[in-house]
Coordinates of C-alpha atoms and ligand atoms in Angstrom, one line a residue:
M1 CA -17.3 0.3 -37.5
R2 CA -14.7 -0.1 -40.2
I3 CA -11.1 0.9 -39.8
R4 CA -8.5 0.8 -42.6
I5 CA -4.8 0.7 -41.7
S6 CA -3.4 1.9 -44.9
G7 CA -0.2 1.4 -46.9
G8 CA 2.0 -0.1 -44.2
R9 CA 4.4 -3.0 -44.5
I10 CA 2.4 -5.9 -43.2
I11 CA 4.5 -8.5 -41.5
D12 CA 2.9 -11.6 -39.9
P13 CA 5.8 -14.0 -39.6
G14 CA 5.2 -17.2 -41.5
R15 CA 2.0 -15.8 -43.1
I16 CA 2.6 -12.6 -45.0
D17 CA 5.1 -9.9 -45.7
T18 CA 3.6 -7.3 -48.1
V19 CA 2.8 -3.6 -48.5
G20 CA -0.9 -3.0 -48.3
D21 CA -4.0 -2.5 -46.2
V22 CA -5.4 -4.2 -43.1
V23 CA -9.1 -3.7 -42.7
V24 CA -10.8 -4.1 -39.3
E25 CA -14.5 -4.5 -39.0
N26 CA -16.4 -4.7 -35.7
G27 CA -13.4 -5.8 -33.8
K28 CA -12.3 -8.5 -36.2
I29 CA -9.8 -8.5 -39.0
R30 CA -11.6 -8.4 -42.3
S31 CA -8.8 -8.5 -44.8
V32 CA -5.0 -8.4 -44.8
G33 CA -3.0 -7.2 -47.8
P34 CA -5.1 -6.1 -50.8
P35 CA -5.6 -2.3 -51.2
D36 CA -9.1 -1.4 -49.9
S37 CA -11.2 1.2 -51.5
E38 CA -14.4 0.8 -49.6
A39 CA -15.6 3.6 -47.3
A40 CA -14.1 3.3 -43.8
D41 CA -15.1 5.1 -40.6
Q42 CA -11.4 5.7 -39.9
V43 CA -8.3 5.5 -42.0
I44 CA -4.9 5.2 -40.3
D45 CA -2.0 6.2 -42.5
A46 CA 0.6 3.5 -42.0
R47 CA 2.9 4.4 -44.8
N48 CA 6.6 3.9 -43.8
C49 CA 5.3 1.9 -40.9
L50 CA 5.2 -1.8 -40.0
V51 CA 1.8 -3.4 -39.3
V52 CA 2.3 -6.5 -37.2
P53 CA 0.4 -8.8 -34.9
G54 CA 0.0 -7.2 -31.5
L55 CA 3.3 -7.8 -29.5
I56 CA 3.1 -10.4 -26.8
D57 CA 5.2 -10.2 -23.6
V58 CA 5.1 -13.6 -21.8
H59 CA 7.0 -12.4 -18.7
V60 CA 5.8 -9.4 -16.7
H61 CA 5.3 -8.6 -13.1
L62 CA 2.2 -6.5 -12.5
R63 CA 2.3 -6.3 -8.6
E64 CA -1.4 -6.5 -8.1
P65 CA -2.7 -7.8 -5.8
G66 CA -0.4 -6.7 -3.0
H67 CA 2.1 -4.0 -4.2
E68 CA -0.1 -1.6 -6.1
Y69 CA 2.3 1.3 -5.3
K70 CA 4.8 -0.3 -7.7
E71 CA 2.3 -1.2 -10.5
T72 CA -1.3 -2.1 -10.8
I73 CA -2.9 -4.3 -13.5
A74 CA -4.3 -1.2 -15.1
S75 CA -1.0 0.8 -15.0
G76 CA 1.0 -2.3 -16.3
A77 CA -1.6 -2.8 -19.1
A78 CA -1.2 0.9 -20.0
A79 CA 2.6 0.5 -20.1
A80 CA 2.1 -2.6 -22.2
V81 CA 0.1 -0.9 -24.9
A82 CA 2.3 2.2 -24.9
G83 CA 5.2 -0.2 -25.7
G84 CA 3.2 -1.9 -28.5
F85 CA 2.2 -5.0 -26.5
T86 CA -1.4 -6.1 -26.8
A87 CA -1.0 -9.0 -24.4
V88 CA 1.1 -9.8 -21.4
C89 CA 1.5 -12.9 -19.2
A90 CA 1.5 -11.9 -15.5
M91 CA 3.8 -13.7 -13.1
P92 CA 2.3 -15.0 -9.9
N93 CA 4.6 -13.6 -7.3
T94 CA 2.0 -11.2 -6.0
N95 CA 0.6 -11.0 -2.5
P96 CA -1.4 -13.1 -2.2
V97 CA 0.3 -15.4 -4.7
N98 CA -1.7 -16.5 -7.8
D99 CA -1.9 -20.1 -6.5
N100 CA -5.7 -20.4 -6.6
A101 CA -8.6 -19.7 -8.9
Q102 CA -9.8 -16.7 -6.9
V103 CA -6.6 -14.7 -7.6
T104 CA -6.6 -15.8 -11.2
R105 CA -10.1 -14.6 -11.7
F106 CA -9.3 -11.3 -9.9
I107 CA -6.5 -10.6 -12.3
L108 CA -8.7 -11.3 -15.3
D109 CA -11.4 -9.1 -13.9
R110 CA -9.0 -6.2 -13.3
A111 CA -7.6 -6.6 -16.7
R112 CA -11.0 -6.6 -18.3
A113 CA -12.0 -3.4 -16.3
A114 CA -8.8 -1.7 -17.5
G115 CA -9.7 -2.5 -21.1
L116 CA -6.2 -2.1 -22.4
A117 CA -3.8 -5.0 -23.0
R118 CA -4.9 -8.6 -22.6
V119 CA -3.5 -10.1 -19.4
Y120 CA -3.0 -13.8 -19.2
P121 CA -2.3 -15.0 -15.7
V122 CA 0.6 -17.4 -15.0
A123 CA -0.2 -19.4 -11.9
S124 CA 2.3 -20.6 -9.4
I125 CA 3.8 -24.1 -9.5
T126 CA 3.8 -24.4 -5.7
R127 CA 1.5 -23.0 -3.1
G128 CA 2.7 -19.6 -1.9
L129 CA 5.9 -20.2 -4.0
K130 CA 7.1 -22.2 -1.1
G131 CA 8.3 -25.2 -3.0
E132 CA 6.4 -27.6 -0.7
Q133 CA 3.1 -28.4 -2.2
L134 CA 1.9 -28.2 -5.8
S135 CA -0.8 -25.7 -6.6
E136 CA -4.1 -27.0 -7.9
F137 CA -3.3 -27.0 -11.7
A138 CA -6.7 -28.1 -12.9
E139 CA -8.6 -25.4 -11.0
L140 CA -6.0 -22.8 -12.1
K141 CA -6.2 -23.8 -15.8
E142 CA -10.0 -23.8 -15.6
A143 CA -9.9 -20.2 -14.2
G144 CA -7.7 -19.0 -17.0
A145 CA -4.1 -19.6 -16.1
V146 CA -1.9 -20.2 -19.3
A147 CA 1.2 -21.6 -17.7
F148 CA 2.8 -22.4 -14.3
S149 CA 5.9 -20.7 -12.8
D150 CA 7.4 -19.9 -9.4
D151 CA 9.3 -17.0 -11.0
G152 CA 11.2 -14.9 -8.6
R153 CA 12.4 -18.2 -7.2
P154 CA 13.5 -21.6 -8.5
V155 CA 11.7 -24.8 -7.6
V156 CA 14.5 -26.0 -5.3
G157 CA 13.5 -29.6 -4.9
S158 CA 14.1 -31.8 -8.0
R159 CA 11.4 -34.2 -6.9
M160 CA 9.0 -31.4 -6.6
M161 CA 9.9 -30.1 -10.1
R162 CA 9.6 -33.6 -11.5
R163 CA 6.1 -33.9 -10.1
A164 CA 5.2 -30.4 -11.4
M165 CA 6.3 -31.4 -14.9
E166 CA 4.4 -34.7 -14.8
Y167 CA 1.3 -32.8 -13.7
A168 CA 1.6 -30.0 -16.3
R169 CA 2.2 -32.5 -19.1
G170 CA -1.3 -33.8 -18.5
F171 CA -2.6 -30.4 -19.3
D172 CA -0.2 -29.7 -22.1
M173 CA 0.9 -26.5 -20.4
P174 CA 4.4 -25.2 -20.0
I175 CA 6.4 -25.1 -16.8
V176 CA 8.1 -21.7 -16.9
S177 CA 11.3 -21.9 -14.9
H178 CA 13.3 -19.2 -13.1
C179 CA 16.6 -21.2 -13.2
E180 CA 18.8 -20.4 -10.2
E181 CA 20.8 -22.6 -8.0
L182 CA 20.3 -20.7 -4.8
D183 CA 23.1 -22.3 -2.8
L184 CA 25.7 -21.3 -5.5
A185 CA 24.2 -17.8 -6.0
G186 CA 24.7 -17.4 -2.3
D187 CA 24.6 -13.8 -1.2
G188 CA 25.7 -12.5 -4.7
V189 CA 24.2 -9.3 -5.9
M190 CA 25.7 -9.0 -9.4
N191 CA 27.7 -11.0 -11.9
E192 CA 30.8 -12.7 -10.6
G193 CA 33.9 -11.2 -12.2
V194 CA 36.2 -8.3 -12.4
V195 CA 33.6 -5.6 -12.0
A196 CA 32.2 -7.2 -8.9
T197 CA 35.7 -7.5 -7.5
R198 CA 36.4 -3.9 -8.3
L199 CA 33.2 -2.8 -6.6
G200 CA 33.7 -5.1 -3.7
L201 CA 30.3 -6.8 -4.3
A202 CA 29.6 -10.5 -4.0
G203 CA 29.2 -12.2 -7.3
I204 CA 26.9 -14.7 -8.9
P205 CA 28.6 -17.1 -11.3
N206 CA 27.0 -18.1 -14.6
A207 CA 26.8 -21.7 -13.3
A208 CA 24.2 -20.6 -10.8
E209 CA 21.9 -20.3 -13.7
S210 CA 23.2 -23.0 -16.1
I211 CA 23.2 -25.8 -13.5
M212 CA 19.5 -25.3 -13.0
V213 CA 18.8 -25.0 -16.7
M214 CA 20.6 -28.4 -17.1
R215 CA 18.6 -29.9 -14.2
D216 CA 15.3 -28.7 -15.6
I217 CA 16.2 -30.0 -19.1
A218 CA 17.0 -33.4 -17.6
L219 CA 13.6 -33.4 -15.8
A220 CA 11.8 -32.3 -19.0
E221 CA 13.6 -35.2 -20.7
L222 CA 12.5 -37.6 -18.0
T223 CA 8.9 -36.5 -17.9
G224 CA 8.2 -35.4 -21.5
A225 CA 6.9 -32.1 -20.2
R226 CA 7.2 -28.8 -21.9
L227 CA 9.8 -26.6 -20.3
H228 CA 10.2 -22.8 -20.9
V229 CA 13.3 -21.3 -19.5
C230 CA 13.0 -17.7 -18.3
H231 CA 15.4 -14.8 -18.8
V232 CA 18.4 -16.6 -20.2
S233 CA 21.5 -14.5 -19.4
C234 CA 24.6 -16.5 -20.1
A235 CA 26.5 -18.7 -22.7
E236 CA 26.5 -21.9 -20.6
S237 CA 22.7 -21.9 -20.4
I238 CA 22.4 -21.3 -24.1
A239 CA 24.8 -24.2 -24.8
A240 CA 22.6 -26.5 -22.7
I241 CA 19.4 -25.4 -24.4
R242 CA 20.9 -25.7 -27.8
A243 CA 22.0 -29.3 -27.1
A244 CA 18.7 -30.2 -25.6
K245 CA 16.8 -28.9 -28.6
D246 CA 19.1 -30.9 -30.9
R247 CA 18.1 -34.0 -28.9
G248 CA 14.4 -33.2 -29.3
V249 CA 13.7 -32.2 -25.7
R250 CA 10.6 -30.0 -25.5
V251 CA 12.4 -26.9 -24.3
T252 CA 11.9 -23.3 -25.3
A253 CA 13.6 -20.2 -23.9
E254 CA 13.4 -16.4 -23.7
T255 CA 15.8 -13.6 -23.0
A256 CA 15.2 -10.0 -22.2
P257 CA 16.4 -6.8 -23.9
H258 CA 18.7 -5.9 -21.1
Y259 CA 20.7 -9.1 -21.6
F260 CA 21.4 -8.4 -25.3
T261 CA 21.9 -4.7 -24.7
L262 CA 23.8 -4.2 -21.5
T263 CA 26.7 -5.8 -19.7
E264 CA 27.8 -5.9 -16.0
E265 CA 29.5 -2.6 -16.7
A266 CA 26.1 -1.0 -16.3
V267 CA 26.5 -1.7 -12.6
A268 CA 29.8 0.1 -12.4
E269 CA 28.6 3.2 -10.5
Y270 CA 26.6 1.0 -8.1
D271 CA 23.6 1.9 -10.3
T272 CA 20.8 -0.1 -8.7
R273 CA 18.7 0.4 -11.8
A274 CA 21.0 -2.2 -13.4
K275 CA 20.4 -4.7 -10.6
M276 CA 18.3 -7.7 -11.6
N277 CA 18.2 -11.5 -11.2
P278 CA 19.8 -13.1 -13.1
P279 CA 22.4 -10.3 -13.3
L280 CA 23.8 -8.6 -16.3
R281 CA 26.8 -10.6 -17.6
T282 CA 29.9 -10.0 -19.7
A283 CA 30.2 -8.9 -23.3
A284 CA 30.9 -12.5 -24.3
D285 CA 27.6 -13.6 -22.7
R286 CA 25.8 -10.8 -24.4
Q287 CA 27.3 -11.9 -27.7
A288 CA 26.2 -15.5 -27.0
V289 CA 22.6 -14.3 -26.3
R290 CA 22.6 -12.4 -29.6
Q291 CA 23.9 -15.4 -31.5
A292 CA 21.3 -17.6 -29.8
L293 CA 18.5 -15.3 -30.9
A294 CA 19.8 -15.4 -34.4
D295 CA 20.1 -19.2 -34.6
G296 CA 16.8 -19.9 -32.9
T297 CA 18.1 -21.3 -29.6
L298 CA 16.3 -18.5 -27.9
D299 CA 12.7 -18.5 -29.1
A300 CA 11.3 -15.3 -27.6
I301 CA 12.1 -11.8 -26.3
A302 CA 10.2 -11.1 -23.0
T303 CA 10.8 -8.1 -20.8
D304 CA 10.7 -9.5 -17.2
H305 CA 9.1 -6.1 -16.5
A306 CA 9.8 -5.9 -12.8
P307 CA 8.6 -2.6 -11.3
H308 CA 10.0 -1.4 -8.0
S309 CA 9.6 2.0 -6.2
I310 CA 12.4 4.3 -5.1
L311 CA 11.9 2.8 -1.6
E312 CA 13.3 -0.5 -2.9
K313 CA 15.8 1.0 -5.4
E314 CA 17.4 4.1 -3.9
V315 CA 19.2 2.2 -1.2
E316 CA 22.6 0.5 -0.9
F317 CA 23.3 -1.8 -3.8
D318 CA 23.4 -4.9 -1.6
Q319 CA 19.9 -4.0 -0.3
A320 CA 18.3 -2.9 -3.5
A321 CA 15.5 -5.0 -5.0
N322 CA 16.2 -7.0 -8.2
G323 CA 14.4 -6.0 -11.4
I324 CA 14.0 -3.4 -14.1
I325 CA 10.9 -2.2 -16.0
G326 CA 10.9 -3.1 -19.7
L327 CA 7.5 -2.7 -21.4
E328 CA 8.1 0.8 -22.7
T329 CA 11.6 0.3 -24.0
A330 CA 11.6 -3.3 -25.3
L331 CA 10.6 -2.5 -28.9
P332 CA 13.3 0.0 -29.8
L333 CA 16.0 -2.0 -27.9
S334 CA 14.9 -5.1 -29.9
L335 CA 14.9 -3.2 -33.2
R336 CA 18.6 -2.4 -32.6
L337 CA 19.3 -6.1 -33.2
V338 CA 18.0 -5.6 -36.8
A339 CA 20.0 -2.4 -37.2
D340 CA 23.1 -4.2 -36.0
G341 CA 22.6 -7.1 -38.4
V342 CA 22.0 -9.7 -35.7
L343 CA 18.8 -11.0 -37.2
P344 CA 16.3 -10.1 -40.0
L345 CA 13.3 -8.0 -39.1
T346 CA 10.8 -10.8 -39.7
D347 CA 12.6 -13.0 -37.2
L348 CA 12.7 -10.3 -34.7
I349 CA 8.9 -9.7 -35.0
A350 CA 8.4 -13.4 -34.7
K351 CA 10.2 -13.4 -31.3
L352 CA 7.9 -10.7 -30.1
T353 CA 4.7 -12.3 -31.4
V354 CA 3.9 -15.7 -32.9
T355 CA 6.7 -17.7 -31.3
P356 CA 6.0 -16.8 -27.7
A357 CA 2.3 -17.1 -28.5
R358 CA 2.8 -20.6 -29.7
V359 CA 4.8 -21.6 -26.5
F360 CA 2.0 -20.2 -24.2
G361 CA -0.9 -21.3 -26.4
L362 CA -2.1 -17.8 -27.1
P363 CA -3.9 -16.5 -30.1
C364 CA -1.8 -14.3 -32.4
G365 CA -1.6 -13.2 -36.0
L366 CA -3.2 -11.1 -38.7
I367 CA -5.9 -13.6 -39.6
P368 CA -9.1 -12.7 -41.4
G369 CA -12.0 -13.4 -39.0
G370 CA -9.6 -13.3 -36.0
A371 CA -9.4 -10.7 -33.2
A372 CA -7.9 -7.4 -34.3
D373 CA -4.9 -7.2 -32.0
I374 CA -2.5 -5.1 -34.1
T375 CA 0.6 -2.9 -33.5
V376 CA 1.7 -0.2 -35.9
I377 CA 5.4 0.5 -35.6
D378 CA 7.3 3.5 -37.0
P379 CA 10.8 1.9 -37.2
Q380 CA 12.4 5.3 -38.1
R381 CA 11.0 7.4 -35.3
T382 CA 13.7 8.7 -33.0
W383 CA 12.9 9.6 -29.4
T384 CA 14.5 9.8 -26.0
V385 CA 13.6 7.5 -23.2
D386 CA 12.1 9.6 -20.4
A387 CA 11.1 7.4 -17.4
E388 CA 9.1 10.3 -16.0
R389 CA 6.7 9.9 -18.9
F390 CA 6.2 6.2 -18.6
A391 CA 2.7 4.9 -18.0
S392 CA 4.2 2.4 -15.6
L393 CA 4.1 3.6 -12.0
S394 CA 7.7 2.7 -11.5
R395 CA 10.9 4.4 -12.8
N396 CA 13.5 1.7 -12.4
C397 CA 14.9 1.9 -15.9
P398 CA 18.6 1.9 -16.8
F399 CA 17.8 3.2 -20.2
D400 CA 16.5 6.5 -19.0
G401 CA 17.8 9.3 -21.2
W402 CA 18.9 7.0 -24.0
P403 CA 18.2 8.1 -27.6
V404 CA 16.4 5.3 -29.4
T405 CA 14.9 4.6 -32.7
G406 CA 11.5 2.9 -33.4
R407 CA 8.3 2.9 -31.5
A408 CA 4.8 1.7 -31.5
V409 CA 2.7 4.5 -32.9
L410 CA -0.7 2.8 -32.6
T411 CA -1.8 -0.2 -30.6
M412 CA -5.1 -1.9 -31.2
V413 CA -6.8 -4.6 -29.1
D414 CA -9.9 -6.3 -30.2
G415 CA -10.3 -3.6 -32.9
R416 CA -10.2 -0.8 -30.4
I417 CA -7.4 1.8 -30.5
V418 CA -6.0 1.6 -27.0
Y419 CA -2.8 3.6 -27.6
E420 CA -1.7 6.3 -30.0
A421 CA 1.8 7.8 -29.6
P422 CA 2.0 11.6 -29.3
E423 CA 3.1 13.3 -32.4
A424 CA 6.8 13.4 -32.9
Ligands
DOR501 O1 15.0 -9.2 -11.3 C1 14.1 -9.9 -11.0 N1 12.9 -9.3 -10.5 N2 14.2 -11.2 -11.0 C2 13.2 -12.0 -10.5 O2 13.4 -13.2 -10.6 C3 12.0 -11.4 -9.9 C4 11.7 -10.1 -10.4 C5 10.7 -9.4 -9.5 O3 9.7 -9.9 -9.2 O4 11.0 -8.2 -9.1
ZN502 ZN1 12.8 -14.8 -12.7
ZN503 ZN1 10.4 -12.4 -13.6

């Protein structure tokens, strides 16, 4: 089986940026760049499209095992490939928690059976996410976990986090931190500030995030471990990460499309679709996030895809679950950064591919002989977000109805076409 992806702009950040052909043979990449005239079983016309390494989302919640009515591994993987992602890292806050090899293997089995995106399990730092005892890192790594995180919650105890970092350092795996100082966040449900005051809702200050970012940086410095900071939402966290990087601390960080697209104003009508943790911040924070993507302080864009059903979302704002889905909107929202002149296209592609792959130790790239995980993007294609048509089982999306530009038109995993966009 020989597939030629023909005439697109091939961008593999740091390796190649050229117009030409990508040839895939028996699941592997055969050649990248030169025009190919040999007979192919299938030719994909990629003229006016981008041909890039399969997008990688290092932060998703797939809800299986335990909450399959919100998302299953199969439905999440379908949403991933529809959004152009060929691989996702699945957070461990399932029921049961992914704190043992049996759950890790279950996730991998389900992902294999779905046969869509690759799913890399993230195992918990502490058993049951309780913050009391460390999970068995060796066994979890052996089973296929790529990183450790208690995401959904912070690791409250500093001594516990220190031990986790010391343990993870031995495996050269990142500790992925949901940075939240719970005591300061209190019973806040949105960003602290004028909008919260107007709505009569309890606020969460930026410091609830940045204090924990600073603590975790201090512990990474103490232990020499690799720290990856989740979903950075505010200027103070960014300043701390920037300074730590300048000192040579092994810290990386991600943000999500909602933090560089929306502000706390999105909550103004008590719209629970815009409720997430950390919360949407001010325009100044959004600007800081954009600047940090541009200057490299923020390494990756990840979605924090957090599916919830209407049972958890169509309730009083105070009571509503935190989280928004992101897999099927991340690409066009991210491409807006290029249209807005925030960063060059190549840098944007890097933040969705090779950079997060490097942090999580995942294969990525258009490399002859390597696995053919490829995304073809039509950057000009205009379409309207329609949550009803998502492959995700959930609909908690504040971008529903938005006109957007750019989408994945073809997604290939291991040389198999796993998604093709319907004709425009
Ligand atoms: O908004 C969020 N949703 N933040 C989290 O930390 C957890 C996530 C979830 O699992 O729903
Ligand atoms: Zn989180
Ligand atoms: Zn999360």
